[in-house]
Coordinates of C-alpha atoms in Angstrom, one line a residue:
X1 CA 59.1 -40.8 5.4
X2 CA 59.3 -41.6 1.8
X3 CA 57.8 -38.3 0.1
X4 CA 58.2 -34.5 1.1
X5 CA 56.1 -31.9 -1.0
X6 CA 58.3 -29.2 -2.4
X7 CA 56.4 -26.1 -3.7
X8 CA 52.9 -28.3 -4.0
X9 CA 54.6 -31.3 -5.7
X10 CA 55.5 -34.8 -4.2
X11 CA 59.1 -35.5 -4.3
X12 CA 61.1 -38.9 -3.1
X13 CA 62.9 -38.0 0.1
X14 CA 66.1 -38.8 -1.9
X15 CA 65.3 -36.0 -4.6
X16 CA 63.8 -33.6 -2.1
X17 CA 66.5 -30.6 -2.4
X18 CA 66.8 -26.7 -2.4
X19 CA 69.6 -24.8 -4.4
X20 CA 72.7 -24.0 -2.1
X21 CA 72.2 -20.5 -2.9
X22 CA 68.8 -20.5 -1.1
X23 CA 69.0 -17.6 1.7
X24 CA 67.2 -20.0 4.2
X25 CA 70.3 -22.1 3.8
X26 CA 72.8 -19.6 3.6
X27 CA 71.4 -17.1 6.2
X28 CA 68.7 -18.6 8.0
X29 CA 66.0 -16.6 5.9
X30 CA 63.0 -18.6 6.2
X31 CA 60.1 -19.4 8.9
X32 CA 58.5 -22.7 9.8
X33 CA 55.5 -24.0 11.3
X34 CA 55.0 -27.4 13.2
X35 CA 51.4 -28.7 13.7
X36 CA 49.5 -31.8 13.9
X37 CA 46.3 -33.4 12.5
X38 CA 43.2 -35.1 14.2
X39 CA 41.4 -37.3 11.8
X40 CA 43.6 -36.3 9.0
X41 CA 42.7 -32.5 9.5
X42 CA 45.3 -30.1 10.2
X43 CA 44.7 -28.4 13.3
X44 CA 44.5 -24.6 13.7
X45 CA 46.1 -24.3 10.3
X46 CA 44.5 -20.8 9.8
X47 CA 46.5 -19.5 12.7
X48 CA 49.5 -21.2 11.6
X49 CA 49.3 -19.6 8.3
X50 CA 48.7 -16.1 9.8
X51 CA 51.8 -16.1 11.8
X52 CA 53.7 -17.2 8.8
X53 CA 52.5 -14.7 6.5
X54 CA 53.1 -11.9 9.3
X55 CA 56.7 -13.2 9.7
X56 CA 57.0 -13.3 5.8
X57 CA 55.9 -10.0 5.5
X58 CA 58.3 -8.5 7.6
X59 CA 61.3 -10.5 6.3
X60 CA 60.4 -9.4 2.4
X61 CA 59.2 -13.0 1.5
X62 CA 56.1 -13.2 -0.7
X63 CA 53.6 -15.2 0.9
X64 CA 50.5 -16.0 -0.9
X65 CA 49.7 -19.5 -0.3
X66 CA 46.3 -20.2 1.0
X67 CA 45.2 -22.6 3.9
X68 CA 43.3 -24.6 1.4
X69 CA 46.3 -25.2 -0.8
X70 CA 48.4 -26.3 2.1
X71 CA 45.5 -28.6 3.2
X72 CA 45.6 -30.2 -0.5
X73 CA 49.1 -30.5 -0.1
X74 CA 49.3 -32.1 3.3
X75 CA 46.4 -34.5 2.4
X76 CA 48.5 -36.0 -0.7
X77 CA 51.7 -36.0 1.3
X78 CA 50.0 -38.1 3.9
X79 CA 48.4 -40.5 1.5
X80 CA 51.8 -41.1 0.0
X81 CA 53.3 -41.7 3.3
X82 CA 50.5 -44.0 4.6
X83 CA 49.5 -41.7 7.4
X84 CA 46.3 -41.3 9.0
X85 CA 47.5 -38.6 11.4
X86 CA 50.8 -36.8 11.4
X87 CA 53.3 -34.5 12.6
X88 CA 53.7 -32.1 9.9
X89 CA 56.3 -29.3 9.4
X90 CA 55.7 -26.3 6.8
X91 CA 58.7 -24.4 5.9
X92 CA 59.0 -21.5 3.7
X93 CA 62.5 -20.6 2.8
X94 CA 63.3 -17.4 1.0
X95 CA 64.4 -18.7 -2.2
X96 CA 67.5 -18.5 -4.5
X97 CA 69.4 -15.1 -4.4
X98 CA 72.9 -13.7 -5.1
X99 CA 75.7 -14.5 -2.2
X100 CA 75.6 -11.8 0.1
X101 CA 73.5 -10.1 2.6
X102 CA 70.0 -9.2 1.1
X103 CA 68.9 -5.6 0.1
X104 CA 65.8 -5.9 -1.0
X105 CA 62.8 -8.4 -1.0
X106 CA 62.7 -12.0 -2.4
X107 CA 60.7 -13.2 -5.4
X108 CA 60.6 -16.9 -5.5
X109 CA 60.4 -18.8 -2.0
X110 CA 60.5 -22.5 -1.7
X111 CA 57.5 -23.9 0.2
X112 CA 58.4 -27.4 1.8
X113 CA 56.2 -29.7 3.8
X114 CA 57.2 -32.9 5.8
X115 CA 55.0 -35.2 7.4
X116 CA 55.7 -38.5 9.6
X117 CA 53.9 -40.2 12.3
X118 CA 53.0 -38.6 15.7
X119 CA 55.5 -39.7 18.0
X120 CA 53.8 -42.4 20.7
X121 CA 53.6 -40.7 24.2
X122 CA 54.6 -42.9 27.0
X123 CA 51.2 -44.4 28.6
X124 CA 52.1 -42.4 31.9
X125 CA 53.1 -38.8 30.3
X126 CA 49.6 -37.3 30.5
X127 CA 49.2 -38.6 34.3
X128 CA 52.8 -38.6 35.8
X129 CA 53.8 -35.7 33.7
X130 CA 58.0 -35.1 32.9
X131 CA 60.7 -33.4 34.6
X132 CA 61.3 -29.6 33.7
X133 CA 65.4 -29.1 33.9
X134 CA 66.7 -25.5 34.5
X135 CA 69.3 -24.6 31.9
X136 CA 72.1 -22.0 32.2
X137 CA 71.9 -21.2 28.4
X138 CA 69.8 -18.1 28.3
X139 CA 67.2 -17.5 25.9
X140 CA 68.5 -15.3 23.1
X141 CA 66.4 -12.2 22.1
X142 CA 63.8 -12.2 19.6
X143 CA 65.2 -11.6 15.9
X144 CA 62.6 -8.6 15.9
X145 CA 60.1 -7.2 17.9
X146 CA 58.3 -10.7 18.3
X147 CA 60.1 -13.7 18.0
X148 CA 59.9 -15.5 14.4
X149 CA 59.7 -19.3 14.0
X150 CA 62.7 -18.9 12.0
X151 CA 65.1 -21.1 10.5
X152 CA 68.0 -19.5 13.0
X153 CA 67.6 -22.3 15.6
X154 CA 71.1 -22.1 17.2
X155 CA 70.2 -20.9 20.7
X156 CA 67.5 -23.8 21.1
X157 CA 70.2 -26.3 19.8
X158 CA 73.1 -24.9 22.3
X159 CA 70.2 -25.5 24.9
X160 CA 69.4 -29.0 23.7
X161 CA 73.1 -29.9 23.8
X162 CA 73.2 -28.6 27.6
X163 CA 70.0 -30.8 28.4
X164 CA 71.8 -33.9 27.1
X165 CA 74.9 -33.1 28.8
X166 CA 72.8 -33.9 32.2
X167 CA 72.7 -37.6 31.0
X168 CA 70.4 -39.9 32.5
X169 CA 69.2 -37.7 35.5
X170 CA 67.4 -35.6 32.9
X171 CA 66.2 -38.4 30.7
X172 CA 63.1 -37.3 29.1
X173 CA 63.0 -33.8 30.6
X174 CA 62.5 -30.6 28.6
X175 CA 64.8 -27.9 29.0
X176 CA 63.9 -24.4 30.4
X177 CA 65.6 -21.3 29.1
X178 CA 65.6 -18.1 31.4
X179 CA 66.4 -14.6 29.9
X180 CA 69.7 -13.0 30.6
X181 CA 67.6 -11.0 33.3
X182 CA 66.7 -14.2 35.0
X183 CA 63.1 -14.4 34.1
X184 CA 61.8 -17.5 33.2
X185 CA 61.1 -17.5 29.1
X186 CA 60.3 -20.6 27.6
X187 CA 61.1 -24.4 27.0
X188 CA 63.3 -25.6 24.3
X189 CA 60.4 -26.4 22.3
X190 CA 57.6 -25.4 24.2
X191 CA 55.9 -22.5 26.2
X192 CA 55.6 -22.9 30.0
X193 CA 52.3 -22.2 32.2
X194 CA 51.7 -22.7 35.9
X195 CA 49.0 -22.5 38.2
X196 CA 49.2 -20.9 41.8
X197 CA 46.0 -20.3 43.9
X198 CA 43.7 -20.9 41.0
X199 CA 45.1 -18.4 39.0
X200 CA 46.9 -19.2 35.3
X201 CA 50.3 -17.8 34.9
X202 CA 52.8 -17.7 31.7
X203 CA 55.7 -15.7 30.7
X204 CA 55.0 -12.2 29.0
X205 CA 56.0 -12.0 25.3
X206 CA 58.2 -9.1 26.3
X207 CA 60.5 -11.9 27.9
X208 CA 61.1 -12.6 24.0
X209 CA 59.3 -15.9 23.8
X210 CA 57.6 -17.5 20.7
X211 CA 53.9 -16.5 20.9
X212 CA 52.9 -19.9 20.8
X213 CA 49.8 -21.0 18.8
X214 CA 48.6 -23.7 21.3
X215 CA 49.6 -20.9 24.4
X216 CA 47.1 -18.6 22.7
X217 CA 44.4 -21.2 22.5
X218 CA 44.9 -22.3 26.1
X219 CA 44.5 -18.6 27.4
X220 CA 41.5 -18.3 25.4
X221 CA 40.0 -21.6 26.9
X222 CA 41.1 -20.4 30.3
X223 CA 39.7 -17.1 30.1
X224 CA 36.1 -18.9 29.1
X225 CA 36.3 -21.0 32.0
X226 CA 36.7 -18.2 34.4
X227 CA 40.2 -18.6 35.3
X228 CA 42.4 -15.5 35.9
X229 CA 45.1 -15.5 33.3
X230 CA 48.4 -13.5 34.0
X231 CA 51.3 -13.0 31.5
X232 CA 54.1 -11.9 33.7
X233 CA 57.7 -11.7 34.5
X234 CA 58.8 -14.5 36.8
X235 CA 62.0 -16.1 38.4
X236 CA 62.7 -19.7 39.0
X237 CA 61.7 -19.5 42.4
X238 CA 58.1 -18.6 41.6
X239 CA 57.7 -22.1 39.6
X240 CA 59.1 -23.8 42.8
X241 CA 55.9 -22.7 44.5
X242 CA 53.5 -23.7 41.6
X243 CA 50.7 -25.6 42.3
X244 CA 50.7 -27.2 38.6
X245 CA 53.1 -26.4 35.3
X246 CA 52.3 -27.7 32.0
X247 CA 54.0 -27.1 28.9
X248 CA 52.5 -26.4 25.5
X249 CA 53.0 -27.1 22.0
X250 CA 51.3 -27.9 19.0
X251 CA 52.0 -31.4 18.7
X252 CA 52.5 -32.4 22.3
X253 CA 49.0 -30.6 23.3
X254 CA 49.4 -29.9 27.0
X255 CA 51.9 -31.6 29.1
X256 CA 52.2 -31.5 32.7
X257 CA 55.4 -30.8 34.7
X258 CA 55.5 -32.8 38.1
X259 CA 59.2 -32.6 38.7
X260 CA 61.6 -29.3 38.5
X261 CA 65.5 -30.2 38.7
X262 CA 67.8 -27.2 39.0
X263 CA 71.7 -27.2 37.7
X264 CA 73.0 -28.7 41.0
X265 CA 70.4 -31.7 40.7
X266 CA 67.7 -30.4 43.4
X267 CA 64.6 -31.7 42.4
X268 CA 61.2 -30.2 43.7
X269 CA 58.0 -32.4 42.9
X270 CA 55.0 -30.7 41.7
X271 CA 51.1 -31.5 42.1
X272 CA 52.2 -34.5 44.1
X273 CA 53.8 -36.1 41.2
X274 CA 50.5 -36.3 38.9
X275 CA 48.7 -34.2 36.5
X276 CA 47.0 -31.2 38.4
X277 CA 42.9 -30.5 38.5
X278 CA 43.3 -27.4 36.4
X279 CA 45.7 -28.8 34.1
X280 CA 43.2 -31.7 33.6
X281 CA 40.7 -29.3 32.7
X282 CA 42.1 -27.5 30.2
X283 CA 43.8 -30.5 28.6
X284 CA 40.2 -31.7 28.1
X285 CA 38.9 -28.7 26.9
X286 CA 41.9 -28.3 24.4
X287 CA 40.9 -32.1 23.0
X288 CA 37.5 -31.3 22.8
X289 CA 38.1 -28.0 20.8
X290 CA 40.3 -30.0 18.5
X291 CA 37.9 -32.7 18.1
X292 CA 40.0 -35.7 19.7
X293 CA 38.9 -38.9 21.1
X294 CA 41.0 -41.3 22.5

């Protein structure tokens, strides 16, 4: 990355800074969205913008930016960085304010766009899948009634550190966090789905998970395909009995999970170690909806 976009202006990365009194820096008062482009077009941008606007309203951060403006920023940023397609992070930070917890609304947020090349998946990722490592770090409760995609990311960082501590045995795995009550919540950076007896299950929003954009689209596609969809409170043991498991994220799309690993190192193979038939259909439909061609 050579350039970032700050408040709509392209800036060399070395000069891409925000003031130390920005409350995003001081108190984590800000939100972000990550998504990808297909053929240079940001996918589901309107939905990401709606989630951003809703969160900003609750935090007292003015948000009047339009999808057309953000699309223009992204296209100029990608061109400056020499990218045909990109992984994009759009951050809205609360902006400068006096030292101390805020008592009112903000007035001048900072809009920050970063774009980099899409990660190259290993050739076998969407066929042979990846491991899901159960973690002991519980998913924290959401900041409000529904979890924000906020700059306050300490819980996920602690979970990532725990995942890294498993070393080579969990190389390339995603970490799975449960609630303090022992219910399956979500991955560190993903929502979790599983299939049993041709029904699609995912954690209920009441577990405090992020209401993922890709998660919502997958539920819509499954409903259109006549697949029963159940949002539930589930224990780890229910994943062990699943016919198929997959993870969702805006950049990763749908990634099959073919190995479950608990904290004692006991591994359970899912779907005979390969992407399952329902996951295959849903991934294909998702990519078709995005206009993706391999």
